[in-house]
XYZ file of C-alpha atoms in Angstrom:
395
model
C -11.758 -18.674 -2.098
C -8.779 -16.384 -2.301
C -7.773 -14.969 1.036
C -5.040 -13.897 3.344
C -4.226 -16.166 6.256
C -5.329 -15.195 9.722
C -2.921 -13.731 12.209
C -1.553 -15.601 15.211
C -4.947 -15.625 16.948
C -8.220 -16.784 15.466
C -10.141 -14.500 17.845
C -10.788 -10.973 16.643
C -12.800 -8.278 18.409
C -16.072 -7.163 16.908
C -16.016 -3.835 15.115
C -17.516 -0.979 17.099
C -17.404 2.778 16.763
C -14.072 2.676 18.582
C -11.481 0.765 16.542
C -9.681 -2.087 18.213
C -6.108 -0.957 18.795
C -2.981 -2.826 19.747
C 0.248 -1.101 20.638
C 3.926 -1.885 20.551
C 6.230 0.194 22.749
C 8.567 0.989 19.870
C 6.020 1.646 17.150
C 2.892 3.163 18.672
C -0.498 1.844 17.687
C -1.770 -0.448 14.993
C -5.464 -0.893 14.294
C -7.107 -4.223 13.592
C -10.449 -2.777 12.506
C -11.631 0.357 10.745
C -11.256 2.062 7.400
C -8.724 2.906 6.079
C -6.781 0.270 8.002
C -8.749 -2.890 7.292
C -7.865 -4.990 4.307
C -10.051 -8.043 3.758
C -9.420 -10.645 1.069
C -12.015 -13.007 -0.339
C -15.758 -12.372 -0.678
C -16.084 -11.965 3.078
C -15.306 -9.303 5.644
C -14.861 -9.165 9.393
C -16.152 -5.640 9.958
C -19.128 -4.119 8.237
C -18.068 -1.160 6.122
C -20.775 0.956 7.738
C -19.401 0.373 11.230
C -15.850 0.878 10.046
C -16.780 4.163 8.380
C -18.523 5.300 11.567
C -15.343 4.745 13.557
C -13.097 6.287 10.942
C -12.833 9.816 12.324
C -11.881 8.515 15.763
C -9.308 6.150 14.315
C -7.304 8.552 12.169
C -4.704 8.951 14.908
C -3.837 5.253 14.879
C -0.709 4.716 12.765
C 0.789 3.019 10.852
C -2.001 1.954 8.543
C -2.682 -1.764 8.652
C -3.870 -3.844 5.767
C -5.569 -7.010 7.052
C -8.405 -8.375 9.188
C -9.605 -11.917 9.810
C -11.514 -13.430 6.881
C -14.869 -15.019 7.796
C -17.252 -17.032 5.630
C -20.342 -15.353 4.229
C -23.662 -17.122 4.131
C -25.317 -17.994 0.841
C -27.682 -15.080 1.464
C -24.755 -12.657 1.336
C -23.656 -14.183 -1.938
C -27.145 -13.602 -3.339
C -27.153 -10.006 -2.081
C -23.761 -9.402 -3.688
C -24.937 -10.796 -7.012
C -27.995 -8.549 -7.001
C -26.032 -5.484 -5.919
C -23.286 -5.816 -8.492
C -23.146 -3.123 -11.130
C -22.138 -3.512 -14.785
C -18.568 -4.044 -13.637
C -19.638 -7.393 -12.142
C -21.464 -8.897 -15.079
C -18.793 -11.405 -16.106
C -18.468 -13.591 -12.998
C -15.955 -16.374 -13.466
C -16.907 -19.712 -11.971
C -14.255 -21.816 -10.293
C -10.675 -20.638 -9.879
C -9.518 -17.044 -10.124
C -8.732 -15.716 -13.585
C -5.514 -13.794 -14.052
C -5.763 -10.268 -15.449
C -5.283 -10.192 -19.192
C -3.601 -6.813 -19.467
C -5.765 -5.999 -22.480
C -6.381 -2.354 -23.243
C -10.166 -2.128 -23.021
C -10.225 1.683 -22.886
C -9.151 4.523 -25.122
C -8.092 8.016 -24.173
C -11.279 9.313 -25.741
C -13.246 7.574 -22.980
C -11.786 9.786 -20.261
C -14.377 12.163 -18.894
C -14.026 14.741 -16.125
C -15.855 14.565 -12.844
C -18.499 17.338 -12.721
C -16.736 18.997 -9.794
C -13.324 18.924 -11.420
C -11.732 20.883 -14.255
C -11.966 19.792 -17.866
C -9.660 17.038 -19.028
C -8.788 18.983 -22.160
C -5.098 19.645 -22.626
C -5.539 23.353 -22.059
C -7.103 22.814 -18.649
C -4.323 20.533 -17.456
C -1.311 22.647 -18.197
C 0.991 23.594 -15.359
C -0.531 26.314 -13.258
C -4.094 24.993 -13.167
C -5.886 26.497 -10.173
C -7.304 23.055 -9.271
C -4.426 20.559 -9.122
C -6.621 17.631 -8.036
C -9.489 16.208 -10.070
C -11.380 12.967 -10.664
C -11.420 11.248 -14.049
C -13.645 8.391 -15.168
C -13.010 5.798 -17.861
C -15.465 3.521 -19.614
C -14.158 -0.051 -19.582
C -15.426 -3.545 -20.255
C -15.795 -3.870 -16.470
C -17.932 -0.744 -16.220
C -17.047 2.854 -15.447
C -13.787 3.173 -13.512
C -12.458 6.246 -11.767
C -9.243 7.721 -10.417
C -8.137 10.782 -8.475
C -5.417 12.757 -10.267
C -3.144 15.225 -8.477
C -1.198 17.365 -10.949
C 0.695 19.999 -8.949
C 1.943 23.274 -10.361
C 5.495 22.008 -9.848
C 4.979 19.144 -12.321
C 6.311 20.473 -15.620
C 5.770 19.009 -19.050
C 7.321 15.565 -19.229
C 6.916 14.985 -15.476
C 6.983 11.438 -14.082
C 3.771 9.701 -12.998
C 3.286 7.741 -9.783
C 0.304 5.352 -9.740
C -0.639 4.748 -6.088
C -2.692 1.554 -5.620
C -4.709 1.336 -2.417
C -5.051 -1.900 -0.401
C -8.279 -3.859 -0.428
C -11.296 -2.630 1.555
C -10.094 0.962 1.290
C -10.516 3.640 -1.361
C -8.470 5.926 -3.564
C -9.419 8.784 -1.254
C -8.125 6.840 1.760
C -4.788 6.282 0.020
C -4.537 9.946 -0.915
C -5.176 10.948 2.707
C -2.919 8.361 4.390
C 0.294 8.073 2.419
C 1.449 11.641 1.753
C 2.017 11.368 -1.987
C 0.249 14.648 -2.842
C 2.630 16.700 -0.704
C 5.634 14.734 -1.985
C 4.473 15.301 -5.579
C 4.206 19.032 -4.868
C 7.799 19.117 -3.648
C 9.319 16.713 -6.186
C 7.364 17.789 -9.274
C 5.619 14.608 -10.342
C 1.981 13.734 -11.053
C 0.248 11.157 -8.848
C -2.919 9.215 -9.644
C -4.999 7.113 -7.257
C -7.096 4.573 -9.203
C -10.187 3.070 -7.590
C -10.654 -0.678 -7.212
C -13.859 -2.498 -8.076
C -16.993 -2.806 -5.938
C -16.291 0.267 -3.773
C -19.494 -0.342 -1.804
C -18.243 -3.810 -0.894
C -14.527 -4.563 -0.725
C -12.782 -2.484 -3.386
C -10.290 -5.172 -4.370
C -7.847 -5.561 -7.253
C -7.337 -8.576 -9.498
C -3.665 -9.332 -9.041
C -3.975 -12.916 -10.276
C -4.510 -15.393 -7.455
C -5.474 -12.535 -5.165
C -7.698 -10.839 -4.289
C -11.379 -11.808 -4.392
C -13.926 -10.730 -5.383
C -12.020 -8.924 -8.178
C -9.826 -11.956 -8.910
C -12.849 -14.246 -9.097
C -14.727 -11.817 -11.300
C -11.743 -11.654 -13.664
C -11.638 -7.850 -13.532
C -9.070 -6.516 -15.998
C -7.345 -4.125 -13.625
C -4.029 -4.269 -15.491
C -5.810 -3.229 -18.673
C -7.536 -0.412 -16.775
C -4.218 0.896 -15.442
C -2.560 0.713 -18.847
C -5.401 2.658 -20.429
C -5.464 5.192 -17.587
C -1.781 5.984 -18.104
C -2.267 6.314 -21.854
C -5.144 8.727 -21.285
C -3.191 10.831 -18.781
C -0.274 11.052 -21.168
C -2.661 12.728 -23.587
C -4.239 15.123 -21.080
C -1.391 15.862 -18.667
C 1.745 15.947 -20.824
C 3.504 13.187 -18.903
C 6.978 11.929 -19.614
C 8.056 8.340 -20.140
C 8.684 7.466 -16.496
C 5.765 5.702 -14.796
C 6.027 4.145 -11.338
C 3.485 1.785 -9.777
C 3.365 1.882 -5.984
C 1.049 -0.273 -3.893
C 0.293 -1.670 -0.465
C -0.815 -5.293 0.068
C -3.473 -6.041 -2.594
C -2.373 -2.819 -4.313
C 1.226 -4.033 -4.302
C 0.114 -7.392 -5.668
C -1.478 -5.541 -8.582
C 1.666 -3.435 -9.103
C 3.676 -6.642 -9.443
C 1.078 -8.093 -11.833
C 1.215 -4.960 -13.984
C 4.995 -5.225 -14.297
C 4.745 -8.930 -15.154
C 1.904 -8.733 -17.683
C 2.608 -5.419 -19.447
C 6.379 -5.280 -20.051
C 7.423 -1.792 -21.040
C 4.611 0.034 -19.227
C 6.580 0.800 -16.076
C 9.918 2.274 -15.133
C 9.690 1.150 -11.537
C 7.599 -0.746 -9.017
C 7.487 -0.044 -5.277
C 5.536 -2.351 -2.978
C 4.854 -2.750 0.714
C 3.706 -6.129 2.070
C 2.978 -7.750 -1.289
C 3.839 -10.791 -3.418
C 3.799 -11.804 -7.080
C 0.537 -13.695 -7.679
C 0.670 -14.153 -11.464
C 2.905 -16.194 -13.718
C 5.914 -13.938 -14.168
C 8.491 -15.921 -16.082
C 9.517 -13.107 -18.427
C 8.819 -9.582 -17.130
C 10.366 -6.586 -18.792
C 13.354 -4.871 -17.170
C 12.146 -2.582 -14.393
C 13.448 -1.256 -11.097
C 11.725 -2.944 -8.134
C 11.763 -1.856 -4.490
C 10.059 -4.088 -1.923
C 9.431 -3.395 1.770
C 8.329 -6.179 4.085
C 8.088 -6.758 7.822
C 9.310 -9.724 9.836
C 6.066 -9.648 11.871
C 3.742 -9.711 8.858
C 1.484 -12.738 9.344
C -0.833 -11.823 6.462
C 1.713 -12.011 3.641
C 4.818 -13.303 5.428
C 8.215 -12.346 4.055
C 9.098 -16.042 3.931
C 5.914 -16.866 1.996
C 2.917 -18.964 3.010
C 0.275 -21.309 1.660
C -3.126 -20.609 3.198
C -5.520 -23.262 4.453
C -7.521 -22.701 1.261
C -4.489 -23.511 -0.888
C -3.589 -19.975 -1.970
C 0.187 -19.626 -2.139
C 1.929 -16.342 -1.422
C 5.571 -16.592 -2.531
C 8.377 -15.170 -0.433
C 9.945 -11.780 -1.039
C 12.994 -13.442 -2.622
C 10.797 -15.554 -4.914
C 8.797 -12.495 -5.933
C 11.936 -10.518 -6.775
C 13.748 -13.327 -8.607
C 12.175 -12.841 -12.075
C 12.916 -9.116 -11.977
C 16.538 -9.684 -10.983
C 16.860 -11.938 -14.023
C 15.123 -9.507 -16.372
C 17.201 -6.609 -15.059
C 20.449 -8.573 -15.453
C 21.439 -7.846 -11.880
C 24.966 -8.510 -10.737
C 25.973 -11.003 -8.043
C 24.347 -11.435 -4.641
C 23.756 -7.754 -4.027
C 25.061 -5.368 -1.406
C 23.760 -5.977 2.112
C 23.427 -3.285 4.732
C 21.347 -2.098 7.655
C 19.717 1.159 8.709
C 17.992 1.102 12.068
C 15.510 -1.775 12.096
C 15.793 -2.251 8.336
C 17.937 -4.850 6.622
C 18.546 -3.755 3.046
C 19.872 -5.734 0.100
C 20.463 -3.938 -3.195
C 21.337 -5.370 -6.570
C 22.872 -3.114 -9.209
C 21.532 -4.051 -12.615
C 21.942 -3.221 -16.298
C 21.155 0.260 -17.633
C 21.037 1.839 -14.181
C 18.172 -0.238 -12.849
C 18.175 -1.814 -9.407
C 16.317 -4.281 -7.248
C 16.016 -3.445 -3.551
C 14.766 -5.745 -0.793
C 14.070 -4.042 2.536
C 12.972 -6.121 5.530
C 12.032 -4.241 8.706
C 12.328 -6.055 12.035
C 9.074 -6.084 13.989
C 6.951 -4.550 11.236
C 3.565 -6.184 10.682
C 1.192 -5.854 7.728
C 1.586 -2.083 7.730
C 2.738 0.893 5.662
C 5.655 2.401 7.589
C 5.262 6.093 8.367
C 1.686 6.541 7.138
C -0.138 9.646 8.333
C 1.180 13.084 9.196
C 4.704 13.571 7.867
C 4.569 10.696 5.382
C 6.955 11.263 2.505
C 9.199 13.753 4.295
C 12.139 11.385 4.812
C 13.931 8.911 2.569
C 14.474 6.190 5.170
C 12.729 2.820 5.309
C 10.417 3.678 8.201
C 8.884 6.328 5.918
C 7.840 4.081 3.051
C 6.503 6.933 0.913
C 9.733 8.905 0.895
C 11.905 5.803 0.769
C 10.176 4.262 -2.241
C 10.305 7.531 -4.181
C 13.994 8.038 -3.362
C 14.775 4.567 -4.708
C 12.439 4.647 -7.714
C 13.490 8.045 -9.038
C 16.836 6.453 -9.849
C 15.052 4.159 -12.312
C 15.571 4.690 -16.010
C 12.743 4.566 -18.516
């Protein structure tokens, strides 16, 4: 099964109403259990979602947001329960190895329907100045009905850029909206932000990024096709410009990479935290890429890893290599440091760039999540830092 490797210890505390918390003197607290911090890969989970949700209110103070918990095997009974509980989105289970996303369209703009509590998706209702800047849209796809939260602030004029924020596994679009500060940043900077929802929200809410992450990768869910269609639909309803940026954490970052690899021309920029390329990516289109990784990340190590189940996560350098080639980057890049961050930037053709940022002591976490996220453009505020780097990208 697909899965992230365990951390340095095989022993993990059981989930209770109080989340298990570890602390580092220089970085505060990091949670090992609890939504929205837990990210589980494979058709297993360490903490029941019900227990995690119960402890969620008490755990909101724990920052930065983590993305991984120990993966345990499910019994055959759980597999049977999952098969029965699956909705229409789970009807095409793929036996054997994971199937890479196809990037096929699968949806048309005409399939976009508004959530009953949100404003109409007609063009008139989504002009600048709408009294309800945030709404939910649904799309009919070959994997079932998919949804996304759209935040279109008054400051986002016609032709505004779009940021697609991809949540990590075992969390939701709403969790990402609450944790990472993109709504407030969009209000200030004048862009539209959308938070798509992964599959099986009542189970693990994963994305198919190729060789990770199950169950979506094993089901062969066409998440890249869903994202492509979602952007096309929002262009019709929200008057977007040509610049589209995919930003993701862990499994969400893996999908952002896959999108750039499989749909050349869709994206102007990609920003990832704690992620790796998990699809064949020999010939991606030219796109700005900004990657943040931590030296203490044992889930998706910066140096890469092959799990005990044979799943290979390439290193940061290996993940960036095809984009440096596609972008026609120059030389070995410019190296520098800012606080705990070691930064290497490559200047590339047509104003694009590739940026590798490695933060000493950072684990499988989103730097700066929570209150104040997106208010600074330094590496320990990933939201602000990624936007500051990506907005330089050319369409």
